[in-house]
Coordinates of C-alpha atoms and ligand atoms in Angstrom, one line a residue:
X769 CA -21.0 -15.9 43.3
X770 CA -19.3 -16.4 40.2
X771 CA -20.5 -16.4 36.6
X772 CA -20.4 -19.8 35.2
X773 CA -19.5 -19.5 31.4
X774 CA -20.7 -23.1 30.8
X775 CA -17.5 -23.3 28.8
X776 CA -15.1 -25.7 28.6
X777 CA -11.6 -25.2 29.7
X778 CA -10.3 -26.3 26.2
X779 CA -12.5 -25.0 24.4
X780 CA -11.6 -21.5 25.9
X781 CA -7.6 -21.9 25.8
X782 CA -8.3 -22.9 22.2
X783 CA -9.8 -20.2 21.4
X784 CA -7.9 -17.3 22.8
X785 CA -4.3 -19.0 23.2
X786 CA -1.8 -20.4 20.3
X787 CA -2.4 -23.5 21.4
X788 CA -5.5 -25.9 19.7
X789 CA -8.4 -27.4 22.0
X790 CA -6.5 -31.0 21.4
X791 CA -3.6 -29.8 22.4
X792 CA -4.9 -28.4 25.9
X793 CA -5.2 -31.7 27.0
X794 CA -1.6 -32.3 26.6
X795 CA -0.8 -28.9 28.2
X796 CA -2.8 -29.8 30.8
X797 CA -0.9 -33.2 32.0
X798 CA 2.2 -31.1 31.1
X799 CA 0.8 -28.4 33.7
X800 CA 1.1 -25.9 31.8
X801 CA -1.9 -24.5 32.2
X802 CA -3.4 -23.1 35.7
X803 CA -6.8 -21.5 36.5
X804 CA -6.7 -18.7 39.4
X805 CA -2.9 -19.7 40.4
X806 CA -3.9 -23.8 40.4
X807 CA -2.9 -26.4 38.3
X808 CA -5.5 -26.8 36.0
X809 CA -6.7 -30.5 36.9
X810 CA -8.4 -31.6 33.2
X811 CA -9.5 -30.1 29.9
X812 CA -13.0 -30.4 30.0
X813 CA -13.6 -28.4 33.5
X814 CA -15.7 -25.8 33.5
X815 CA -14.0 -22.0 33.5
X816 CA -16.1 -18.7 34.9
X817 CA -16.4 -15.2 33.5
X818 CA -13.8 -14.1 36.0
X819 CA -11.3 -16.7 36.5
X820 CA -8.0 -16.2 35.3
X821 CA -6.0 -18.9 33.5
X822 CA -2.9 -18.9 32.5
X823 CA -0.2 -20.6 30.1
X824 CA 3.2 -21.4 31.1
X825 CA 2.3 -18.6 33.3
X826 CA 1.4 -16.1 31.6
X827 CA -1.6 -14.5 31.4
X828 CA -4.2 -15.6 28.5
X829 CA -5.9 -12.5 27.7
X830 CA -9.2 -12.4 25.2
X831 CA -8.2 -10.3 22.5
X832 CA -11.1 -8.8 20.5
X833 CA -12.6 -9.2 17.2
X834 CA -10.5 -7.8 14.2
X835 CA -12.4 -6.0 11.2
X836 CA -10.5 -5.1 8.1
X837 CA -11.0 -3.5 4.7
X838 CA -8.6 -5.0 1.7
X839 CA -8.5 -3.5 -1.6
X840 CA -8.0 -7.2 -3.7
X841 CA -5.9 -6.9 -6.4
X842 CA -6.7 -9.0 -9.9
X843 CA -6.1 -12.8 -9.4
X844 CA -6.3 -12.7 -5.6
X845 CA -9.0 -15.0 -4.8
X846 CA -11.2 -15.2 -1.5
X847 CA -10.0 -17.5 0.4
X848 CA -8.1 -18.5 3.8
X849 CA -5.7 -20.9 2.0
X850 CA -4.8 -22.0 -1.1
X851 CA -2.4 -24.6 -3.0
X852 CA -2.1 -22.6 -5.9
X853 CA -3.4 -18.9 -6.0
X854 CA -2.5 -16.1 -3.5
X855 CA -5.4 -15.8 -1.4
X856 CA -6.9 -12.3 0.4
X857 CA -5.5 -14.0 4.0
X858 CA -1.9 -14.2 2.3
X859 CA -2.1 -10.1 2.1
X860 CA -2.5 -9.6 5.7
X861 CA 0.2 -9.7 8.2
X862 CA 0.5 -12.8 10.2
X863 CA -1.4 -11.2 13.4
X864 CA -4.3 -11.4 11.1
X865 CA -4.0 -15.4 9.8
X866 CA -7.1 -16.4 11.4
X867 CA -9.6 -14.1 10.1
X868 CA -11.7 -15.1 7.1
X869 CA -13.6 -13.4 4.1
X870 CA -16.5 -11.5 4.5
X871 CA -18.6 -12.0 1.4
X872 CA -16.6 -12.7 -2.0
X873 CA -15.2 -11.6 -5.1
X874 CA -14.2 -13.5 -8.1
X875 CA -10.6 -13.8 -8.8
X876 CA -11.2 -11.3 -12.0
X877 CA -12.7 -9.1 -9.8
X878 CA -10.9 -6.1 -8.0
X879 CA -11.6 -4.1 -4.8
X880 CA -13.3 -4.1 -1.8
X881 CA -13.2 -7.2 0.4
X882 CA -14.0 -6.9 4.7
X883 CA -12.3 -9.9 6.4
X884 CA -12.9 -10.2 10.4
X885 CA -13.3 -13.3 12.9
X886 CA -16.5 -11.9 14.3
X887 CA -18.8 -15.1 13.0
X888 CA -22.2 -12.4 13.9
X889 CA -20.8 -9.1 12.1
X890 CA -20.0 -11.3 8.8
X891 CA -23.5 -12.6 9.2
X892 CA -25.2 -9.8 9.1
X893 CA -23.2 -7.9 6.4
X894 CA -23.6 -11.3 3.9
X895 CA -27.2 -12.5 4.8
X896 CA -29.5 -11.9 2.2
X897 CA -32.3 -10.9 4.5
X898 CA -30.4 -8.0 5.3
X899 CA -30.1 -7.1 2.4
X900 CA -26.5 -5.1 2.5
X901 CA -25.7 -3.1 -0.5
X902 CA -23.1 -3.3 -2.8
X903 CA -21.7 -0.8 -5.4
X904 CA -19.9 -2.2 -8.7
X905 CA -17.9 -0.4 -11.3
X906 CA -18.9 -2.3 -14.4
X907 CA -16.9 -2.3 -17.5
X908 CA -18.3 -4.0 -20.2
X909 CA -17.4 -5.3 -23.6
X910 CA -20.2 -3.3 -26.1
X911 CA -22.0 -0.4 -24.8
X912 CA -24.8 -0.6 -22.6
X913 CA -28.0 0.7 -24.0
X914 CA -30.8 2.4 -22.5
X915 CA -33.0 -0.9 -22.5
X916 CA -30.1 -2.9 -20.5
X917 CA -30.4 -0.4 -17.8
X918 CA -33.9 -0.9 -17.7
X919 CA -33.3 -4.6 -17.8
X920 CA -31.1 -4.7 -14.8
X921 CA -33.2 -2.2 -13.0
X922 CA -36.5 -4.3 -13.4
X923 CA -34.5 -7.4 -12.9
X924 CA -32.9 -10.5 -15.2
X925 CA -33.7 -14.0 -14.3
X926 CA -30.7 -16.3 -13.9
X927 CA -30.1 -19.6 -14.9
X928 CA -29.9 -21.0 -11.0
X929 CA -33.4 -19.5 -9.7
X930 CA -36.6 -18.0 -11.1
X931 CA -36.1 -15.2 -9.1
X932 CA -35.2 -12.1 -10.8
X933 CA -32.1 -10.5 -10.2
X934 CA -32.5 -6.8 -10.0
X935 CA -30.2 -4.0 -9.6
X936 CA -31.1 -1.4 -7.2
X937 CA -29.1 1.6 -8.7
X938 CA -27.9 1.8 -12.0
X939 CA -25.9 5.0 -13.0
X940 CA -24.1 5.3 -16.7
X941 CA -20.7 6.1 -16.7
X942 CA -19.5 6.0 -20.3
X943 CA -20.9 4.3 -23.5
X944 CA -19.5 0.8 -21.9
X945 CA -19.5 1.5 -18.3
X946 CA -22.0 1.8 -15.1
X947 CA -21.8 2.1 -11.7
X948 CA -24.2 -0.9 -10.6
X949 CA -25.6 -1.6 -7.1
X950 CA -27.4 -4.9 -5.7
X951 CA -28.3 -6.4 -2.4
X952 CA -28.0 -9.9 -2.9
X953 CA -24.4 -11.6 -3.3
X954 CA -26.0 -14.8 -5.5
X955 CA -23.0 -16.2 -7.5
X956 CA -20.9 -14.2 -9.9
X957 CA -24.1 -12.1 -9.9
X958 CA -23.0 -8.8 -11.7
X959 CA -21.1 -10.9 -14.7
X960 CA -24.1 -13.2 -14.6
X961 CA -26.7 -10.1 -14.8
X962 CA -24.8 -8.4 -17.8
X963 CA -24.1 -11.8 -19.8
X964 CA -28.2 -11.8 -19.4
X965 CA -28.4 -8.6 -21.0
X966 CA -26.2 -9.9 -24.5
X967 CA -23.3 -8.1 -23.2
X968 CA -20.2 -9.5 -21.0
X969 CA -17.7 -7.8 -18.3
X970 CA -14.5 -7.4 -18.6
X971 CA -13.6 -5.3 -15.9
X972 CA -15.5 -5.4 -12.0
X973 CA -14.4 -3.6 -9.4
X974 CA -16.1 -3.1 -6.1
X975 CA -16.6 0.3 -4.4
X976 CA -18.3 -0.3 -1.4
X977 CA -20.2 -2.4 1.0
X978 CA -23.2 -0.7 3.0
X979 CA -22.4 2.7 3.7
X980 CA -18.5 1.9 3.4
X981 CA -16.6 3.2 0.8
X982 CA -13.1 1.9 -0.5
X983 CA -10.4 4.4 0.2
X984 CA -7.7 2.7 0.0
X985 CA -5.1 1.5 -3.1
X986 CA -4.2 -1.5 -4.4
X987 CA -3.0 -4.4 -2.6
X988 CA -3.8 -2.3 0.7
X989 CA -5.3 -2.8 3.9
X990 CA -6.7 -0.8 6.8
X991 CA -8.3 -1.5 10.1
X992 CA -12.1 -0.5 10.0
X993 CA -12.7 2.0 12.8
X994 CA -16.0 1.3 15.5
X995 CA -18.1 4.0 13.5
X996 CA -17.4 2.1 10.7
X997 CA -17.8 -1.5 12.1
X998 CA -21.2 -0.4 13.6
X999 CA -22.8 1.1 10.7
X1000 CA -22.5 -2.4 9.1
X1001 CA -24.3 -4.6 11.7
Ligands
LIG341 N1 -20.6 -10.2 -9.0 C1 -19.7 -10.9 -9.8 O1 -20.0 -11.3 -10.9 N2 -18.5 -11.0 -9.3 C2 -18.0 -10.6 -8.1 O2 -16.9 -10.8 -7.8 C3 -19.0 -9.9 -7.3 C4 -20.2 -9.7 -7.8

């Protein structure tokens, strides 16, 4: 007996073919479209695990989910689209149009970004409860004392919650720079956490996510191998 995916025929086609779920119902009545060698007979029927449908007769084959690390150059911004800016999507070759940011950065900031279409991964590395670490590079405008380390390390309340916002590693790197860690992702948290300490950032760059570490230069992009996709959910 076959599987049934409880999935719609257009929904499907839309998902893994060129074409959008409106638009199956036009390929449809164009017969364009045929499940197991038939003419598919309307959008909305109901496709199993096995059946094979194809466009214009050719095969439509589920591709699988795509996972990439970008190293986001200054004034790149997060974003699938954009009127104005060049956005983290317009880096990637056109193969790669439909995936979406994992997480942000600010346009001022540099570094690591993951982008992937796999709705669950990008849960699980941006949820707070899961708490997913990230490492900064911090470069700040006056040098950071001994007491703002302590500060960030015990935690800073910001303006939007009474919740402190704590760093979980702090390490100095020169009179007016750190290497900074947190596990939430709360809005332009790391320039927010500073400017709570009477200091202010001029330079961020991210390092890594989790247990993945940028590796890459500017402007670049890499596929993330399964080790590396796996560590993060
Ligand atoms: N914190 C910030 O302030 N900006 C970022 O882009 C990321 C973390």
């Amino acid at each position: 007996m076959k599987t049934k995916l409880n999935i719609r025929l257009d929904r499907w086609v839309g998902q893994h073919s060129p074409l959008s779920r409106s638009d199956v119902k036009f390929a449809v009545k164009a017969k364009r479209i045929k499940v197991n060698g038939k003419l598919a007979v309307s959008a909305s029927q109901k496709i199993s695990q096995e059946d094979v449908v194809s466009l214009d007769g050719a095969e439509i084959v589920v591709r699988g989910f795509s996972y990439i690390m970008l190293n986001k150059p200054l004034g790149v911004i997060c974003a699938t689209r954009d009127g104005c800016h060049q956005t983290v999507v317009d880096l990637l070759p056109t193969h790669f149009q439909q995936l979406h940011p994992v997480g942000r950065l600010d346009k001022d900031t540099t570094g690591l970004v993951l982008l992937s279409d796999d709705g669950q991964w990008s849960h699980r590395v941006t949820h707070p409860k899961y708490a997913c670490e990230k490492c900064y590079k911090v470069t700040a405008k006056w040098p950071i004392s001994a007491a703002t380390i302590e500060r960030l390390l015990h935690g800073v309340v910001l303006r939007d919650s009474p919740k402190p916002a704590c760093a979980t590693a702090v390490e100095q790197l020169g009179e007016n720079q750190l290497m900074m860690t947190i596990s939430e992702g709360r809005y332009h948290q790391v320039r927010r956490m500073i400017a709570a300490c009477e200091n202010r950032v001029t330079d961020l760059h991210r390092l890594s996510v989790g247990s993945l570490q940028l590796d890459i230069a500017e402007g670049e992009w890499r596929e993330l191998t399964v080790a590396e996709i796996v560590a993060l959910a």
